[in-house]
Amino acid sequence: MFDKKEVDALSAQFEAKTPQEIIRWAVDTFAPDIAMSTSFQTQSMPLLHMAVTIKPDLRIFFLDTGYHFWDTLIFREKIQHEWKLNVVDLYRDSRWDVFARQNTRTLPMQDPNLCCYIHKVQPMQKALSGLRAWISGIRRDQTAERSHAKILELQDDGLLKVNPLLTWTKRDVQAYMDEHHLPRHPLYERGYRSIGCAPCTIAVGSDDDDRAGRWAGRGKTECGLHTDLFKHKTLNEVKDQFVLKPEEGK
Ligand code: SF4
């Protein structure tokens, strides 16, 4: 529908638009072939709130990795119920079940890139196949990798990634949360300012970067959903990035 040149031009124009204007454009252009993803952490709430205000039945993908804090799962249920969200839980492919069960306790530490690939990257790739657009909540101020992202990114397979909050800062998120009285993840007040899976998240101090508690001390800052890893569709293309070398289904 759009070629790369058109997407780049639109993306440049969108730098001056509000997140709501970008979401509205994406919904008007792609619905029903569009979904957003969320982790239900505190900083995810503004985008979720904006998106379902614009399109209440928007499909919302939640990666149920099996490693979440109970607090996250309970918070997710509460928000889904109160906001009447159309949440779709995504799980690892069953071909990994034997390997994942045998390595449940050690995998996040032994090979977090493979663990994220199995529990996040592959399920999201599968859920998005057949859709035309994916709304994500990344911001440029979060990681070095994200600082180079564009508001619209066209993948080789034709999927358009839409990043409406890219130009927002932590302060913008806070201001929106306050203005709309949005609920915070229950662990937020205990120092968990960026929350992923329990084995890979620790609380941080008030002077620390928000994401300092993610994979702390392990040289990893991204799960792979927002890196080049996501563009590769088969295990063979990416397996040299993993410590373990399992075959799917073995
Ligand atoms: S964040 Fe940790 S536990 Fe969750 S999928 Fe990635 S490595 Fe596994």
mmCIF file of C-alpha atoms and ligand atoms in Angstrom:
data_model
loop_
_atom_site.group_PDB
_atom_site.id
_atom_site.type_symbol
_atom_site.label_atom_id
_atom_site.label_comp_id
_atom_site.label_asym_id
_atom_site.label_seq_id
_atom_site.Cartn_x
_atom_site.Cartn_y
_atom_site.Cartn_z
ATOM 1 C CA MET A 1 0.000 0.000 0.000
ATOM 2 C CA PHE A 2 2.826 2.404 0.871
ATOM 3 C CA ASP A 3 6.347 2.158 -0.451
ATOM 4 C CA LYS A 4 9.383 2.923 1.671
ATOM 5 C CA LYS A 5 9.795 6.441 0.277
ATOM 6 C CA GLU A 6 6.193 7.340 1.115
ATOM 7 C CA VAL A 7 6.534 5.854 4.586
ATOM 8 C CA ASP A 8 9.715 7.828 5.281
ATOM 9 C CA ALA A 9 8.052 11.073 4.120
ATOM 10 C CA LEU A 10 4.973 10.455 6.285
ATOM 11 C CA SER A 11 7.151 9.496 9.215
ATOM 12 C CA ALA A 12 9.038 12.790 8.957
ATOM 13 C CA GLN A 13 5.713 14.699 8.893
ATOM 14 C CA PHE A 14 4.499 12.765 11.943
ATOM 15 C CA GLU A 15 7.414 14.068 14.046
ATOM 16 C CA ALA A 16 5.260 17.175 14.595
ATOM 17 C CA LYS A 17 2.003 15.293 15.260
ATOM 18 C CA THR A 18 0.574 14.232 18.595
ATOM 19 C CA PRO A 19 0.461 10.511 19.479
ATOM 20 C CA GLN A 20 -3.335 10.666 19.232
ATOM 21 C CA GLU A 21 -3.143 12.029 15.677
ATOM 22 C CA ILE A 22 -0.741 9.260 14.689
ATOM 23 C CA ILE A 23 -2.900 6.543 16.259
ATOM 24 C CA ARG A 24 -6.016 7.975 14.588
ATOM 25 C CA TRP A 25 -4.273 7.910 11.200
ATOM 26 C CA ALA A 26 -3.103 4.333 11.729
ATOM 27 C CA VAL A 27 -6.537 3.105 12.797
ATOM 28 C CA ASP A 28 -8.314 4.920 9.949
ATOM 29 C CA THR A 29 -5.817 3.571 7.441
ATOM 30 C CA PHE A 30 -5.425 -0.041 8.569
ATOM 31 C CA ALA A 31 -8.328 -1.223 10.743
ATOM 32 C CA PRO A 32 -9.221 -4.025 11.149
ATOM 33 C CA ASP A 33 -5.748 -5.238 10.099
ATOM 34 C CA ILE A 34 -4.000 -3.531 12.984
ATOM 35 C CA ALA A 35 -3.042 -4.402 16.563
ATOM 36 C CA MET A 36 -1.053 -2.910 19.387
ATOM 37 C CA SER A 37 1.165 -4.625 21.920
ATOM 38 C CA THR A 38 1.461 -3.798 25.579
ATOM 39 C CA SER A 39 3.220 -5.161 28.648
ATOM 40 C CA PHE A 40 0.812 -3.525 31.131
ATOM 41 C CA GLN A 41 3.622 -1.791 32.957
ATOM 42 C CA THR A 42 3.121 1.748 34.246
ATOM 43 C CA GLN A 43 4.750 3.488 31.292
ATOM 44 C CA SER A 44 2.522 1.494 28.898
ATOM 45 C CA MET A 45 -0.674 2.949 30.279
ATOM 46 C CA PRO A 46 -0.803 6.258 28.329
ATOM 47 C CA LEU A 47 -0.561 4.586 24.905
ATOM 48 C CA LEU A 48 -3.083 1.961 25.929
ATOM 49 C CA HIS A 49 -5.448 4.655 27.168
ATOM 50 C CA MET A 50 -5.095 6.747 23.989
ATOM 51 C CA ALA A 51 -5.464 3.780 21.658
ATOM 52 C CA VAL A 52 -8.642 2.386 23.197
ATOM 53 C CA THR A 53 -10.139 5.866 23.536
ATOM 54 C CA ILE A 54 -9.769 6.129 19.753
ATOM 55 C CA LYS A 55 -10.675 2.501 18.985
ATOM 56 C CA PRO A 56 -12.226 0.658 21.956
ATOM 57 C CA ASP A 57 -12.118 -2.777 20.293
ATOM 58 C CA LEU A 58 -8.515 -2.514 19.109
ATOM 59 C CA ARG A 59 -6.736 -5.865 19.298
ATOM 60 C CA ILE A 60 -4.155 -5.750 22.082
ATOM 61 C CA PHE A 61 -1.391 -8.335 22.178
ATOM 62 C CA PHE A 62 0.043 -9.365 25.551
ATOM 63 C CA LEU A 63 3.019 -11.718 25.599
ATOM 64 C CA ASP A 64 2.298 -14.246 28.313
ATOM 65 C CA THR A 65 5.821 -15.587 28.690
ATOM 66 C CA GLY A 66 5.083 -17.652 31.785
ATOM 67 C CA TYR A 67 7.729 -15.648 33.650
ATOM 68 C CA HIS A 68 5.661 -12.590 34.633
ATOM 69 C CA PHE A 69 5.267 -11.321 38.184
ATOM 70 C CA TRP A 70 1.899 -12.275 39.639
ATOM 71 C CA ASP A 71 1.369 -8.545 40.155
ATOM 72 C CA THR A 72 1.573 -8.011 36.394
ATOM 73 C CA LEU A 73 -0.960 -10.732 35.645
ATOM 74 C CA ILE A 74 -3.369 -9.467 38.282
ATOM 75 C CA PHE A 75 -2.974 -5.858 37.095
ATOM 76 C CA ARG A 76 -3.526 -6.976 33.497
ATOM 77 C CA GLU A 77 -6.774 -8.761 34.462
ATOM 78 C CA LYS A 78 -7.998 -5.733 36.389
ATOM 79 C CA ILE A 79 -7.303 -3.251 33.577
ATOM 80 C CA GLN A 80 -8.703 -5.583 30.923
ATOM 81 C CA HIS A 81 -11.910 -5.924 32.912
ATOM 82 C CA GLU A 82 -12.307 -2.263 33.882
ATOM 83 C CA TRP A 83 -11.397 -0.860 30.462
ATOM 84 C CA LYS A 84 -13.180 -3.667 28.568
ATOM 85 C CA LEU A 85 -10.081 -4.370 26.505
ATOM 86 C CA ASN A 86 -9.832 -6.779 23.601
ATOM 87 C CA VAL A 87 -6.680 -8.520 24.873
ATOM 88 C CA VAL A 88 -5.166 -11.452 23.014
ATOM 89 C CA ASP A 89 -2.603 -13.451 25.014
ATOM 90 C CA LEU A 90 0.347 -14.741 23.042
ATOM 91 C CA TYR A 91 2.244 -17.877 24.054
ATOM 92 C CA ARG A 92 5.357 -19.673 22.862
ATOM 93 C CA ASP A 93 4.882 -22.170 20.071
ATOM 94 C CA SER A 94 4.117 -25.616 21.457
ATOM 95 C CA ARG A 95 7.065 -27.029 19.480
ATOM 96 C CA TRP A 96 9.272 -25.505 22.187
ATOM 97 C CA ASP A 97 7.375 -27.041 25.109
ATOM 98 C CA VAL A 98 9.710 -29.937 25.852
ATOM 99 C CA PHE A 99 12.856 -27.817 25.617
ATOM 100 C CA ALA A 100 11.293 -24.932 27.567
ATOM 101 C CA ARG A 101 10.026 -27.181 30.366
ATOM 102 C CA GLN A 102 13.380 -28.924 30.703
ATOM 103 C CA ASN A 103 15.106 -25.536 30.977
ATOM 104 C CA THR A 104 12.457 -23.423 32.715
ATOM 105 C CA ARG A 105 14.544 -22.382 35.706
ATOM 106 C CA THR A 106 17.857 -21.828 33.958
ATOM 107 C CA LEU A 107 16.964 -20.503 30.506
ATOM 108 C CA PRO A 108 16.458 -16.786 31.369
ATOM 109 C CA MET A 109 19.933 -16.650 32.934
ATOM 110 C CA GLN A 110 21.738 -19.110 30.697
ATOM 111 C CA ASP A 111 20.524 -17.765 27.365
ATOM 112 C CA PRO A 112 18.204 -14.746 27.716
ATOM 113 C CA ASN A 113 18.338 -13.990 23.998
ATOM 114 C CA LEU A 114 17.017 -17.449 23.158
ATOM 115 C CA CYS A 115 14.469 -17.232 25.976
ATOM 116 C CA CYS A 116 13.164 -13.901 24.631
ATOM 117 C CA TYR A 117 13.167 -15.307 21.107
ATOM 118 C CA ILE A 118 11.020 -18.276 22.125
ATOM 119 C CA HIS A 119 8.659 -16.400 24.455
ATOM 120 C CA LYS A 120 8.423 -12.976 22.826
ATOM 121 C CA VAL A 121 9.827 -12.630 19.320
ATOM 122 C CA GLN A 122 8.378 -15.728 17.668
ATOM 123 C CA PRO A 123 4.871 -15.403 19.188
ATOM 124 C CA MET A 124 4.698 -11.740 18.171
ATOM 125 C CA GLN A 125 5.895 -12.513 14.636
ATOM 126 C CA LYS A 126 3.197 -15.151 14.334
ATOM 127 C CA ALA A 127 0.445 -12.892 15.731
ATOM 128 C CA LEU A 128 1.364 -10.060 13.385
ATOM 129 C CA SER A 129 1.561 -12.154 10.234
ATOM 130 C CA GLY A 130 -1.425 -11.240 8.104
ATOM 131 C CA LEU A 131 -1.838 -7.838 9.753
ATOM 132 C CA ARG A 132 -0.805 -4.592 8.084
ATOM 133 C CA ALA A 133 0.157 -2.437 11.068
ATOM 134 C CA TRP A 134 1.513 -2.820 14.599
ATOM 135 C CA ILE A 135 1.319 -0.028 17.170
ATOM 136 C CA SER A 136 4.169 -0.150 19.667
ATOM 137 C CA GLY A 137 4.947 2.031 22.685
ATOM 138 C CA ILE A 138 8.713 2.507 22.317
ATOM 139 C CA ARG A 139 10.282 5.934 22.980
ATOM 140 C CA ARG A 140 13.583 7.355 21.788
ATOM 141 C CA ASP A 141 14.645 8.240 25.323
ATOM 142 C CA GLN A 142 14.517 4.608 26.515
ATOM 143 C CA THR A 143 17.579 2.915 24.966
ATOM 144 C CA ALA A 144 20.413 3.681 22.547
ATOM 145 C CA GLU A 145 18.845 1.320 20.011
ATOM 146 C CA ARG A 146 15.476 3.068 20.211
ATOM 147 C CA SER A 147 17.032 6.531 19.820
ATOM 148 C CA HIS A 148 17.410 5.803 16.080
ATOM 149 C CA ALA A 149 13.869 4.542 15.508
ATOM 150 C CA LYS A 150 11.368 6.266 13.209
ATOM 151 C CA ILE A 151 7.689 6.891 13.898
ATOM 152 C CA LEU A 152 6.775 4.714 10.909
ATOM 153 C CA GLU A 153 8.949 1.747 9.979
ATOM 154 C CA LEU A 154 8.109 -0.459 7.021
ATOM 155 C CA GLN A 155 9.335 -4.030 7.389
ATOM 156 C CA ASP A 156 10.419 -6.130 4.416
ATOM 157 C CA ASP A 157 7.308 -8.292 4.802
ATOM 158 C CA GLY A 158 5.064 -5.207 4.349
ATOM 159 C CA LEU A 159 4.095 -4.792 8.015
ATOM 160 C CA LEU A 160 4.142 -1.164 9.130
ATOM 161 C CA LYS A 161 5.357 -0.542 12.647
ATOM 162 C CA VAL A 162 3.814 2.581 14.156
ATOM 163 C CA ASN A 163 5.555 4.185 17.135
ATOM 164 C CA PRO A 164 3.267 7.057 18.249
ATOM 165 C CA LEU A 165 5.146 7.830 21.492
ATOM 166 C CA LEU A 166 8.594 7.912 19.949
ATOM 167 C CA THR A 167 9.186 11.623 20.578
ATOM 168 C CA TRP A 168 7.777 11.556 24.104
ATOM 169 C CA THR A 169 9.925 11.707 27.194
ATOM 170 C CA LYS A 170 9.482 10.141 30.585
ATOM 171 C CA ARG A 171 8.122 13.498 31.751
ATOM 172 C CA ASP A 172 5.425 13.468 29.025
ATOM 173 C CA VAL A 173 4.369 9.986 30.157
ATOM 174 C CA GLN A 174 4.156 11.166 33.754
ATOM 175 C CA ALA A 175 2.133 14.261 32.795
ATOM 176 C CA TYR A 176 -0.369 12.157 30.813
ATOM 177 C CA MET A 177 -0.662 9.661 33.668
ATOM 178 C CA ASP A 178 -1.421 12.488 36.092
ATOM 179 C CA GLU A 179 -3.817 14.314 33.797
ATOM 180 C CA HIS A 180 -5.907 11.194 33.170
ATOM 181 C CA HIS A 181 -5.477 9.661 36.639
ATOM 182 C CA LEU A 182 -4.212 6.409 35.145
ATOM 183 C CA PRO A 183 -3.472 3.449 37.427
ATOM 184 C CA ARG A 184 0.122 2.379 38.040
ATOM 185 C CA HIS A 185 1.476 -1.159 38.051
ATOM 186 C CA PRO A 186 1.478 -2.300 41.712
ATOM 187 C CA LEU A 187 5.263 -2.779 41.772
ATOM 188 C CA TYR A 188 5.991 0.736 40.508
ATOM 189 C CA GLU A 189 6.089 2.291 43.973
ATOM 190 C CA ARG A 190 8.596 -0.375 45.049
ATOM 191 C CA GLY A 191 11.141 0.810 42.482
ATOM 192 C CA TYR A 192 10.144 -1.339 39.496
ATOM 193 C CA ARG A 193 9.897 1.496 37.010
ATOM 194 C CA SER A 194 10.329 -0.697 33.935
ATOM 195 C CA ILE A 195 8.855 -4.151 34.328
ATOM 196 C CA GLY A 196 9.335 -7.244 32.242
ATOM 197 C CA CYS A 197 9.622 -10.876 33.309
ATOM 198 C CA ALA A 198 10.408 -11.604 36.961
ATOM 199 C CA PRO A 199 13.778 -13.365 36.425
ATOM 200 C CA CYS A 200 15.035 -10.391 34.391
ATOM 201 C CA THR A 201 13.713 -7.390 36.328
ATOM 202 C CA ILE A 202 14.957 -5.773 39.523
ATOM 203 C CA ALA A 203 13.959 -2.590 41.325
ATOM 204 C CA VAL A 204 16.103 0.501 40.702
ATOM 205 C CA GLY A 205 17.028 3.559 42.717
ATOM 206 C CA SER A 206 15.457 6.950 42.169
ATOM 207 C CA ASP A 207 18.603 8.233 40.385
ATOM 208 C CA ASP A 208 18.906 5.201 38.099
ATOM 209 C CA ASP A 209 17.737 5.029 34.526
ATOM 210 C CA ASP A 210 14.229 3.544 34.355
ATOM 211 C CA ARG A 211 15.412 0.540 32.342
ATOM 212 C CA ALA A 212 18.504 -0.135 34.488
ATOM 213 C CA GLY A 213 16.603 -2.932 36.213
ATOM 214 C CA ARG A 214 16.042 -4.916 33.012
ATOM 215 C CA TRP A 215 18.581 -7.762 32.470
ATOM 216 C CA ALA A 216 20.833 -5.852 34.884
ATOM 217 C CA GLY A 217 24.522 -6.721 34.541
ATOM 218 C CA ARG A 218 23.947 -9.075 31.617
ATOM 219 C CA GLY A 219 24.789 -6.763 28.707
ATOM 220 C CA LYS A 220 21.270 -6.997 27.312
ATOM 221 C CA THR A 221 18.906 -4.056 26.934
ATOM 222 C CA GLU A 222 16.324 -5.277 24.421
ATOM 223 C CA CYS A 223 14.183 -8.380 24.181
ATOM 224 C CA GLY A 224 14.400 -8.480 20.391
ATOM 225 C CA LEU A 225 10.951 -7.175 19.478
ATOM 226 C CA HIS A 226 12.472 -3.834 18.497
ATOM 227 C CA THR A 227 15.794 -4.917 17.020
ATOM 228 C CA ASP A 228 16.987 -6.514 13.784
ATOM 229 C CA LEU A 229 16.315 -9.940 15.329
ATOM 230 C CA PHE A 230 12.616 -9.345 14.790
ATOM 231 C CA LYS A 231 13.058 -9.036 11.018
ATOM 232 C CA HIS A 232 14.372 -12.603 10.680
ATOM 233 C CA LYS A 233 11.632 -15.168 10.325
ATOM 234 C CA THR A 234 13.391 -18.477 10.897
ATOM 235 C CA LEU A 235 15.455 -19.945 13.713
ATOM 236 C CA ASN A 236 18.240 -20.789 11.265
ATOM 237 C CA GLU A 237 18.726 -17.111 10.436
ATOM 238 C CA VAL A 238 19.293 -16.119 14.063
ATOM 239 C CA LYS A 239 20.555 -19.133 15.964
ATOM 240 C CA ASP A 240 24.186 -18.013 15.924
ATOM 241 C CA GLN A 241 23.082 -15.236 18.310
ATOM 242 C CA PHE A 242 22.171 -17.806 20.969
ATOM 243 C CA VAL A 243 24.364 -19.655 23.477
ATOM 244 C CA LEU A 244 22.322 -22.861 23.264
ATOM 245 C CA LYS A 245 21.651 -24.345 19.853
ATOM 246 C CA PRO A 246 18.351 -26.169 20.179
ATOM 247 C CA GLU A 247 16.170 -27.234 17.310
ATOM 248 C CA GLU A 248 12.485 -26.331 17.475
ATOM 249 C CA GLY A 249 10.502 -29.324 18.559
ATOM 250 C CA LYS A 250 13.460 -31.197 20.060
HETATM 251 S S1 SF4 B 1 12.644 -11.220 29.700
HETATM 252 FE FE1 SF4 B 1 13.786 -12.916 30.699
HETATM 253 S S2 SF4 B 1 12.279 -14.451 31.285
HETATM 254 FE FE2 SF4 B 1 11.276 -13.019 29.858
HETATM 255 S S3 SF4 B 1 11.447 -13.999 27.897
HETATM 256 FE FE3 SF4 B 1 13.219 -12.631 28.083
HETATM 257 S S4 SF4 B 1 14.881 -13.831 29.029
HETATM 258 FE FE4 SF4 B 1 12.939 -14.980 29.251
#
